[in-house]
């Protein structure tokens, strides 16, 4: 929970401080969310692959194979992250124009992304490294790492955005610098832990047969898992484009809501990281009854928990909205978002936990099909139909019905 909270408060803290720069800056940062979350989804997906493979070997007591897999996974994560980030950088303007960003917003978006993109390679490696630690039963260290990074980001954000002493005010780009510096410190400390202190990753390059076998197994789960996770930002990009048809104020409000969603579904996301190692180890040990029990408990709990979260968000909608904007139209749209969309978060939680369980059982394609169906058969089409028939209310209500 602590690790996930810190991961997603990065963008929330950035949004909060950037909101002081005005609605235009808030709209620009809102357009970046689907793209930044795409890279995050790659990181989470590869982490799921790492956890499933390492956890299975540990369940079978094959410790040397687990170490070999951990080593290979770190090299693959670095390579794939560099490829995806390179493609996003090359097609940056086309991506944002496709989402509905106006020409006037592009300078601010570009300022942020030219710093954020190169630094994001580190966050992919951090997520896979943390997954290796979780697969080995260490959930404490990843939480401390992410909490430390989140604290560094929160301290540096106002300094780089608004300036302090010899440091000039960098505006929206300052938020990106704060994030990248925080990730950099976390990355180098994590590599020290994995390679030197805990010796979970070998210092030497693995042999070619080991590289191929471990890499193939990790990618067989990690790539579909990353694909399933990338459905979220892809759908968010389409949703942002639909919101753009209602004007910049709607995009700004939707961007705030999209950043609040990971906090509202925090327990779901935390369980989606902690459930797979448990399932993978028991699957590797042949204890399927424990797998079934863990899944049933998770589903029952998450439905009750998300109902409670909805009540809190609905009651506090006005206070939350006024924290992020002083524009009356933006405030009203944020309130509308919080009154409607969180109703579907419990159902969304079932999909997320089912996906993570299927990945842990080495059935990644089933998880990918489930995610694709959720977003592109129900979530986006119903949101679009609702927006055409009932405006913004229909837009949010359609998305909530899609989750159901």
PDB file of C-alpha atoms in Angstrom, residues 9-223:
ATOM      1  CA  UNK A   9       1.353  10.532  -5.406  1.00  0.00           C
ATOM      2  CA  UNK A  10       4.233  11.538  -7.701  1.00  0.00           C
ATOM      3  CA  UNK A  11       1.759  12.669 -10.388  1.00  0.00           C
ATOM      4  CA  UNK A  12      -0.792  13.891  -7.818  1.00  0.00           C
ATOM      5  CA  UNK A  13       1.766  16.128  -6.046  1.00  0.00           C
ATOM      6  CA  UNK A  14       2.963  17.384  -9.453  1.00  0.00           C
ATOM      7  CA  UNK A  15      -0.646  18.206 -10.398  1.00  0.00           C
ATOM      8  CA  UNK A  16      -1.258  20.018  -7.103  1.00  0.00           C
ATOM      9  CA  UNK A  17       1.759  22.333  -7.438  1.00  0.00           C
ATOM     10  CA  UNK A  18       1.249  22.861 -11.189  1.00  0.00           C
ATOM     11  CA  UNK A  19      -2.377  23.884 -10.535  1.00  0.00           C
ATOM     12  CA  UNK A  20      -0.974  27.073  -8.924  1.00  0.00           C
ATOM     13  CA  UNK A  21       0.390  28.017 -12.365  1.00  0.00           C
ATOM     14  CA  UNK A  22      -3.178  28.264 -13.758  1.00  0.00           C
ATOM     15  CA  UNK A  23      -5.724  26.290 -15.798  1.00  0.00           C
ATOM     16  CA  UNK A  24      -3.572  26.204 -18.957  1.00  0.00           C
ATOM     17  CA  UNK A  25      -0.667  24.510 -17.128  1.00  0.00           C
ATOM     18  CA  UNK A  26      -3.129  22.134 -15.417  1.00  0.00           C
ATOM     19  CA  UNK A  27      -4.639  21.240 -18.813  1.00  0.00           C
ATOM     20  CA  UNK A  28      -1.151  20.609 -20.276  1.00  0.00           C
ATOM     21  CA  UNK A  29      -0.165  18.251 -17.445  1.00  0.00           C
ATOM     22  CA  UNK A  30      -3.549  16.485 -17.805  1.00  0.00           C
ATOM     23  CA  UNK A  31      -2.730  15.637 -21.432  1.00  0.00           C
ATOM     24  CA  UNK A  32       0.565  14.024 -20.323  1.00  0.00           C
ATOM     25  CA  UNK A  33      -1.138  11.563 -17.956  1.00  0.00           C
ATOM     26  CA  UNK A  34      -2.136   8.841 -20.489  1.00  0.00           C
ATOM     27  CA  UNK A  35       1.395   8.866 -21.950  1.00  0.00           C
ATOM     28  CA  UNK A  36       3.225   8.826 -18.608  1.00  0.00           C
ATOM     29  CA  UNK A  37       0.890   6.095 -17.368  1.00  0.00           C
ATOM     30  CA  UNK A  38       1.695   4.029 -20.490  1.00  0.00           C
ATOM     31  CA  UNK A  39       5.344   3.868 -19.386  1.00  0.00           C
ATOM     32  CA  UNK A  40       4.200   3.111 -15.812  1.00  0.00           C
ATOM     33  CA  UNK A  41       2.037   0.294 -17.176  1.00  0.00           C
ATOM     34  CA  UNK A  42       5.017  -1.181 -19.012  1.00  0.00           C
ATOM     35  CA  UNK A  43       6.901  -1.092 -15.693  1.00  0.00           C
ATOM     36  CA  UNK A  44       4.040  -2.747 -13.786  1.00  0.00           C
ATOM     37  CA  UNK A  45       3.553  -5.394 -16.507  1.00  0.00           C
ATOM     38  CA  UNK A  46       7.224  -6.368 -16.600  1.00  0.00           C
ATOM     39  CA  UNK A  47       7.177  -6.418 -12.797  1.00  0.00           C
ATOM     40  CA  UNK A  48       4.275  -8.899 -12.915  1.00  0.00           C
ATOM     41  CA  UNK A  49       6.307 -11.107 -15.275  1.00  0.00           C
ATOM     42  CA  UNK A  50       9.317 -10.903 -12.971  1.00  0.00           C
ATOM     43  CA  UNK A  51       7.257 -11.746  -9.900  1.00  0.00           C
ATOM     44  CA  UNK A  52       5.513 -14.709 -11.572  1.00  0.00           C
ATOM     45  CA  UNK A  53       8.735 -16.326 -12.846  1.00  0.00           C
ATOM     46  CA  UNK A  54      10.866 -15.750  -9.730  1.00  0.00           C
ATOM     47  CA  UNK A  55       7.977 -16.708  -7.410  1.00  0.00           C
ATOM     48  CA  UNK A  56       7.372 -19.984  -9.250  1.00  0.00           C
ATOM     49  CA  UNK A  57      11.044 -21.005  -8.952  1.00  0.00           C
ATOM     50  CA  UNK A  58      11.082 -20.130  -5.247  1.00  0.00           C
ATOM     51  CA  UNK A  59       7.908 -22.197  -4.729  1.00  0.00           C
ATOM     52  CA  UNK A  60       9.795 -25.145  -6.268  1.00  0.00           C
ATOM     53  CA  UNK A  61      12.886 -24.362  -4.106  1.00  0.00           C
ATOM     54  CA  UNK A  62      14.995 -23.773  -7.256  1.00  0.00           C
ATOM     55  CA  UNK A  63      16.943 -20.822  -5.818  1.00  0.00           C
ATOM     56  CA  UNK A  64      19.742 -20.633  -8.419  1.00  0.00           C
ATOM     57  CA  UNK A  65      17.188 -20.490 -11.257  1.00  0.00           C
ATOM     58  CA  UNK A  66      15.358 -17.712  -9.374  1.00  0.00           C
ATOM     59  CA  UNK A  67      18.596 -15.675  -9.214  1.00  0.00           C
ATOM     60  CA  UNK A  68      19.305 -16.264 -12.905  1.00  0.00           C
ATOM     61  CA  UNK A  69      15.774 -15.138 -13.802  1.00  0.00           C
ATOM     62  CA  UNK A  70      16.150 -11.996 -11.630  1.00  0.00           C
ATOM     63  CA  UNK A  71      19.384 -11.092 -13.459  1.00  0.00           C
ATOM     64  CA  UNK A  72      17.959 -11.579 -16.947  1.00  0.00           C
ATOM     65  CA  UNK A  73      14.781  -9.660 -16.059  1.00  0.00           C
ATOM     66  CA  UNK A  74      16.759  -6.525 -15.119  1.00  0.00           C
ATOM     67  CA  UNK A  75      18.589  -6.452 -18.479  1.00  0.00           C
ATOM     68  CA  UNK A  76      15.374  -7.012 -20.453  1.00  0.00           C
ATOM     69  CA  UNK A  77      13.504  -4.274 -18.547  1.00  0.00           C
ATOM     70  CA  UNK A  78      16.226  -1.739 -19.316  1.00  0.00           C
ATOM     71  CA  UNK A  79      16.237  -2.641 -23.025  1.00  0.00           C
ATOM     72  CA  UNK A  80      12.440  -2.631 -23.490  1.00  0.00           C
ATOM     73  CA  UNK A  81      12.029   0.640 -21.573  1.00  0.00           C
ATOM     74  CA  UNK A  82      14.629   2.331 -23.796  1.00  0.00           C
ATOM     75  CA  UNK A  83      12.829   1.129 -26.954  1.00  0.00           C
ATOM     76  CA  UNK A  84       9.344   2.263 -25.827  1.00  0.00           C
ATOM     77  CA  UNK A  85      10.608   5.627 -24.540  1.00  0.00           C
ATOM     78  CA  UNK A  86      12.524   6.179 -27.804  1.00  0.00           C
ATOM     79  CA  UNK A  87       9.371   5.571 -29.868  1.00  0.00           C
ATOM     80  CA  UNK A  88       7.272   7.871 -27.642  1.00  0.00           C
ATOM     81  CA  UNK A  89       9.935  10.611 -27.917  1.00  0.00           C
ATOM     82  CA  UNK A  90      10.084  10.334 -31.726  1.00  0.00           C
ATOM     83  CA  UNK A  91       6.283  10.533 -32.135  1.00  0.00           C
ATOM     84  CA  UNK A  92       5.678  12.929 -29.218  1.00  0.00           C
ATOM     85  CA  UNK A  93       3.818  15.691 -31.046  1.00  0.00           C
ATOM     86  CA  UNK A  94       1.696  13.294 -33.118  1.00  0.00           C
ATOM     87  CA  UNK A  95       0.631  11.432 -29.964  1.00  0.00           C
ATOM     88  CA  UNK A  96      -0.551  14.574 -28.169  1.00  0.00           C
ATOM     89  CA  UNK A  97      -2.251  16.084 -31.214  1.00  0.00           C
ATOM     90  CA  UNK A  98      -4.087  12.777 -31.683  1.00  0.00           C
ATOM     91  CA  UNK A  99      -5.355  13.091 -28.092  1.00  0.00           C
ATOM     92  CA  UNK A 100      -6.800  16.524 -28.859  1.00  0.00           C
ATOM     93  CA  UNK A 101      -4.078  18.844 -27.480  1.00  0.00           C
ATOM     94  CA  UNK A 102      -4.112  22.290 -29.075  1.00  0.00           C
ATOM     95  CA  UNK A 103      -1.083  23.936 -30.695  1.00  0.00           C
ATOM     96  CA  UNK A 104      -0.934  26.485 -27.860  1.00  0.00           C
ATOM     97  CA  UNK A 105      -0.510  23.734 -25.228  1.00  0.00           C
ATOM     98  CA  UNK A 106       2.312  21.890 -27.036  1.00  0.00           C
ATOM     99  CA  UNK A 107       5.213  24.055 -25.741  1.00  0.00           C
ATOM    100  CA  UNK A 108       4.223  23.339 -22.107  1.00  0.00           C
ATOM    101  CA  UNK A 109       3.662  19.625 -22.813  1.00  0.00           C
ATOM    102  CA  UNK A 110       7.001  19.377 -24.626  1.00  0.00           C
ATOM    103  CA  UNK A 111       8.824  21.151 -21.759  1.00  0.00           C
ATOM    104  CA  UNK A 112       7.607  18.507 -19.330  1.00  0.00           C
ATOM    105  CA  UNK A 113       8.067  15.418 -21.499  1.00  0.00           C
ATOM    106  CA  UNK A 114      11.643  16.099 -22.775  1.00  0.00           C
ATOM    107  CA  UNK A 115      12.825  15.707 -19.164  1.00  0.00           C
ATOM    108  CA  UNK A 116      10.320  13.053 -18.054  1.00  0.00           C
ATOM    109  CA  UNK A 117      10.849  10.575 -20.949  1.00  0.00           C
ATOM    110  CA  UNK A 118      14.585   9.802 -20.438  1.00  0.00           C
ATOM    111  CA  UNK A 119      14.122   9.568 -16.661  1.00  0.00           C
ATOM    112  CA  UNK A 120      11.210   7.139 -17.011  1.00  0.00           C
ATOM    113  CA  UNK A 121      13.592   4.350 -18.093  1.00  0.00           C
ATOM    114  CA  UNK A 122      14.716   4.220 -14.464  1.00  0.00           C
ATOM    115  CA  UNK A 123      11.181   3.793 -13.108  1.00  0.00           C
ATOM    116  CA  UNK A 124      10.673   0.680 -15.285  1.00  0.00           C
ATOM    117  CA  UNK A 125      13.828  -0.846 -13.792  1.00  0.00           C
ATOM    118  CA  UNK A 126      12.745   0.204 -10.281  1.00  0.00           C
ATOM    119  CA  UNK A 127       9.386  -1.557 -10.666  1.00  0.00           C
ATOM    120  CA  UNK A 128      10.917  -4.822 -11.918  1.00  0.00           C
ATOM    121  CA  UNK A 129      13.583  -4.710  -9.204  1.00  0.00           C
ATOM    122  CA  UNK A 130      10.916  -4.158  -6.551  1.00  0.00           C
ATOM    123  CA  UNK A 131       8.934  -7.097  -7.964  1.00  0.00           C
ATOM    124  CA  UNK A 132      11.972  -9.367  -7.547  1.00  0.00           C
ATOM    125  CA  UNK A 133      12.168  -8.315  -3.883  1.00  0.00           C
ATOM    126  CA  UNK A 134       8.425  -8.950  -3.382  1.00  0.00           C
ATOM    127  CA  UNK A 135       8.668 -12.377  -5.037  1.00  0.00           C
ATOM    128  CA  UNK A 136      11.360 -13.218  -2.456  1.00  0.00           C
ATOM    129  CA  UNK A 137       8.992 -12.198   0.359  1.00  0.00           C
ATOM    130  CA  UNK A 138      10.458  -8.731   1.018  1.00  0.00           C
ATOM    131  CA  UNK A 139       7.612  -6.214   0.751  1.00  0.00           C
ATOM    132  CA  UNK A 140       9.173  -3.753   3.210  1.00  0.00           C
ATOM    133  CA  UNK A 141      12.175  -2.595   1.127  1.00  0.00           C
ATOM    134  CA  UNK A 142      10.156  -1.634  -2.004  1.00  0.00           C
ATOM    135  CA  UNK A 143       7.808   0.403   0.206  1.00  0.00           C
ATOM    136  CA  UNK A 144      10.706   2.256   1.858  1.00  0.00           C
ATOM    137  CA  UNK A 145      12.273   2.944  -1.557  1.00  0.00           C
ATOM    138  CA  UNK A 146       9.064   4.370  -3.037  1.00  0.00           C
ATOM    139  CA  UNK A 147       8.256   6.331   0.143  1.00  0.00           C
ATOM    140  CA  UNK A 148      11.726   7.888   0.045  1.00  0.00           C
ATOM    141  CA  UNK A 149      11.373   8.762  -3.647  1.00  0.00           C
ATOM    142  CA  UNK A 150       7.913  10.269  -3.046  1.00  0.00           C
ATOM    143  CA  UNK A 151       9.256  12.421  -0.208  1.00  0.00           C
ATOM    144  CA  UNK A 152      12.183  13.665  -2.319  1.00  0.00           C
ATOM    145  CA  UNK A 153       9.767  14.517  -5.171  1.00  0.00           C
ATOM    146  CA  UNK A 154       7.415  16.418  -2.816  1.00  0.00           C
ATOM    147  CA  UNK A 155      10.327  18.464  -1.398  1.00  0.00           C
ATOM    148  CA  UNK A 156      11.886  19.241  -4.792  1.00  0.00           C
ATOM    149  CA  UNK A 157       8.599  20.043  -6.627  1.00  0.00           C
ATOM    150  CA  UNK A 158       7.990  23.565  -5.214  1.00  0.00           C
ATOM    151  CA  UNK A 159      11.736  24.361  -5.350  1.00  0.00           C
ATOM    152  CA  UNK A 160      12.070  23.550  -9.063  1.00  0.00           C
ATOM    153  CA  UNK A 161       8.602  24.767 -10.141  1.00  0.00           C
ATOM    154  CA  UNK A 162       8.640  28.152  -8.357  1.00  0.00           C
ATOM    155  CA  UNK A 163      12.411  28.622  -7.801  1.00  0.00           C
ATOM    156  CA  UNK A 164      14.437  29.068  -4.617  1.00  0.00           C
ATOM    157  CA  UNK A 165      17.709  30.967  -4.156  1.00  0.00           C
ATOM    158  CA  UNK A 166      20.067  30.158  -7.046  1.00  0.00           C
ATOM    159  CA  UNK A 167      17.581  27.667  -8.545  1.00  0.00           C
ATOM    160  CA  UNK A 168      15.424  29.425 -11.183  1.00  0.00           C
ATOM    161  CA  UNK A 169      11.660  28.915 -11.505  1.00  0.00           C
ATOM    162  CA  UNK A 170      11.304  26.200 -14.156  1.00  0.00           C
ATOM    163  CA  UNK A 171       7.496  26.057 -14.156  1.00  0.00           C
ATOM    164  CA  UNK A 172       5.955  22.836 -15.470  1.00  0.00           C
ATOM    165  CA  UNK A 173       9.410  21.445 -16.384  1.00  0.00           C
ATOM    166  CA  UNK A 174      10.475  21.772 -12.742  1.00  0.00           C
ATOM    167  CA  UNK A 175       7.951  19.057 -11.796  1.00  0.00           C
ATOM    168  CA  UNK A 176       9.587  16.675 -14.291  1.00  0.00           C
ATOM    169  CA  UNK A 177      13.086  17.411 -12.928  1.00  0.00           C
ATOM    170  CA  UNK A 178      11.926  16.757  -9.355  1.00  0.00           C
ATOM    171  CA  UNK A 179      10.453  13.395 -10.374  1.00  0.00           C
ATOM    172  CA  UNK A 180      13.496  12.279 -12.387  1.00  0.00           C
ATOM    173  CA  UNK A 181      15.961  13.172  -9.598  1.00  0.00           C
ATOM    174  CA  UNK A 182      13.843  11.233  -7.065  1.00  0.00           C
ATOM    175  CA  UNK A 183      13.757   8.192  -9.375  1.00  0.00           C
ATOM    176  CA  UNK A 184      17.515   8.419  -9.997  1.00  0.00           C
ATOM    177  CA  UNK A 185      18.348   8.243  -6.291  1.00  0.00           C
ATOM    178  CA  UNK A 186      15.950   5.290  -5.819  1.00  0.00           C
ATOM    179  CA  UNK A 187      17.301   3.432  -8.855  1.00  0.00           C
ATOM    180  CA  UNK A 188      20.958   3.517  -7.820  1.00  0.00           C
ATOM    181  CA  UNK A 189      20.143   2.513  -4.241  1.00  0.00           C
ATOM    182  CA  UNK A 190      17.965  -0.386  -5.472  1.00  0.00           C
ATOM    183  CA  UNK A 191      20.749  -1.656  -7.755  1.00  0.00           C
ATOM    184  CA  UNK A 192      23.150  -1.560  -4.774  1.00  0.00           C
ATOM    185  CA  UNK A 193      20.673  -3.655  -2.760  1.00  0.00           C
ATOM    186  CA  UNK A 194      19.969  -6.218  -5.505  1.00  0.00           C
ATOM    187  CA  UNK A 195      23.529  -6.691  -6.766  1.00  0.00           C
ATOM    188  CA  UNK A 196      25.795  -6.119  -3.740  1.00  0.00           C
ATOM    189  CA  UNK A 197      23.898  -6.345  -0.454  1.00  0.00           C
ATOM    190  CA  UNK A 198      21.235  -9.032  -1.082  1.00  0.00           C
ATOM    191  CA  UNK A 199      22.970 -10.705  -4.070  1.00  0.00           C
ATOM    192  CA  UNK A 200      19.651 -11.408  -5.800  1.00  0.00           C
ATOM    193  CA  UNK A 201      21.085 -10.253  -9.130  1.00  0.00           C
ATOM    194  CA  UNK A 202      24.379 -11.586 -10.500  1.00  0.00           C
ATOM    195  CA  UNK A 203      27.184  -9.106 -11.210  1.00  0.00           C
ATOM    196  CA  UNK A 204      28.222 -10.999 -14.354  1.00  0.00           C
ATOM    197  CA  UNK A 205      26.261 -11.397 -17.569  1.00  0.00           C
ATOM    198  CA  UNK A 206      24.281 -14.664 -17.663  1.00  0.00           C
ATOM    199  CA  UNK A 207      25.143 -17.299 -20.271  1.00  0.00           C
ATOM    200  CA  UNK A 208      23.295 -17.225 -23.587  1.00  0.00           C
ATOM    201  CA  UNK A 209      21.115 -20.326 -22.833  1.00  0.00           C
ATOM    202  CA  UNK A 210      20.096 -18.848 -19.446  1.00  0.00           C
ATOM    203  CA  UNK A 211      19.403 -15.466 -21.057  1.00  0.00           C
ATOM    204  CA  UNK A 212      17.173 -17.091 -23.669  1.00  0.00           C
ATOM    205  CA  UNK A 213      15.248 -19.449 -21.356  1.00  0.00           C
ATOM    206  CA  UNK A 214      14.640 -16.977 -18.500  1.00  0.00           C
ATOM    207  CA  UNK A 215      14.027 -14.101 -20.909  1.00  0.00           C
ATOM    208  CA  UNK A 216      11.512 -16.108 -22.953  1.00  0.00           C
ATOM    209  CA  UNK A 217       9.565 -17.146 -19.843  1.00  0.00           C
ATOM    210  CA  UNK A 218       9.542 -13.645 -18.383  1.00  0.00           C
ATOM    211  CA  UNK A 219       8.470 -12.039 -21.684  1.00  0.00           C
ATOM    212  CA  UNK A 220       5.766 -14.672 -22.228  1.00  0.00           C
ATOM    213  CA  UNK A 221       4.071 -13.298 -19.103  1.00  0.00           C
ATOM    214  CA  UNK A 222       5.513  -9.766 -18.934  1.00  0.00           C
ATOM    215  CA  UNK A 223       4.659  -8.575 -22.457  1.00  0.00           C
TER     216      UNK A 223
END
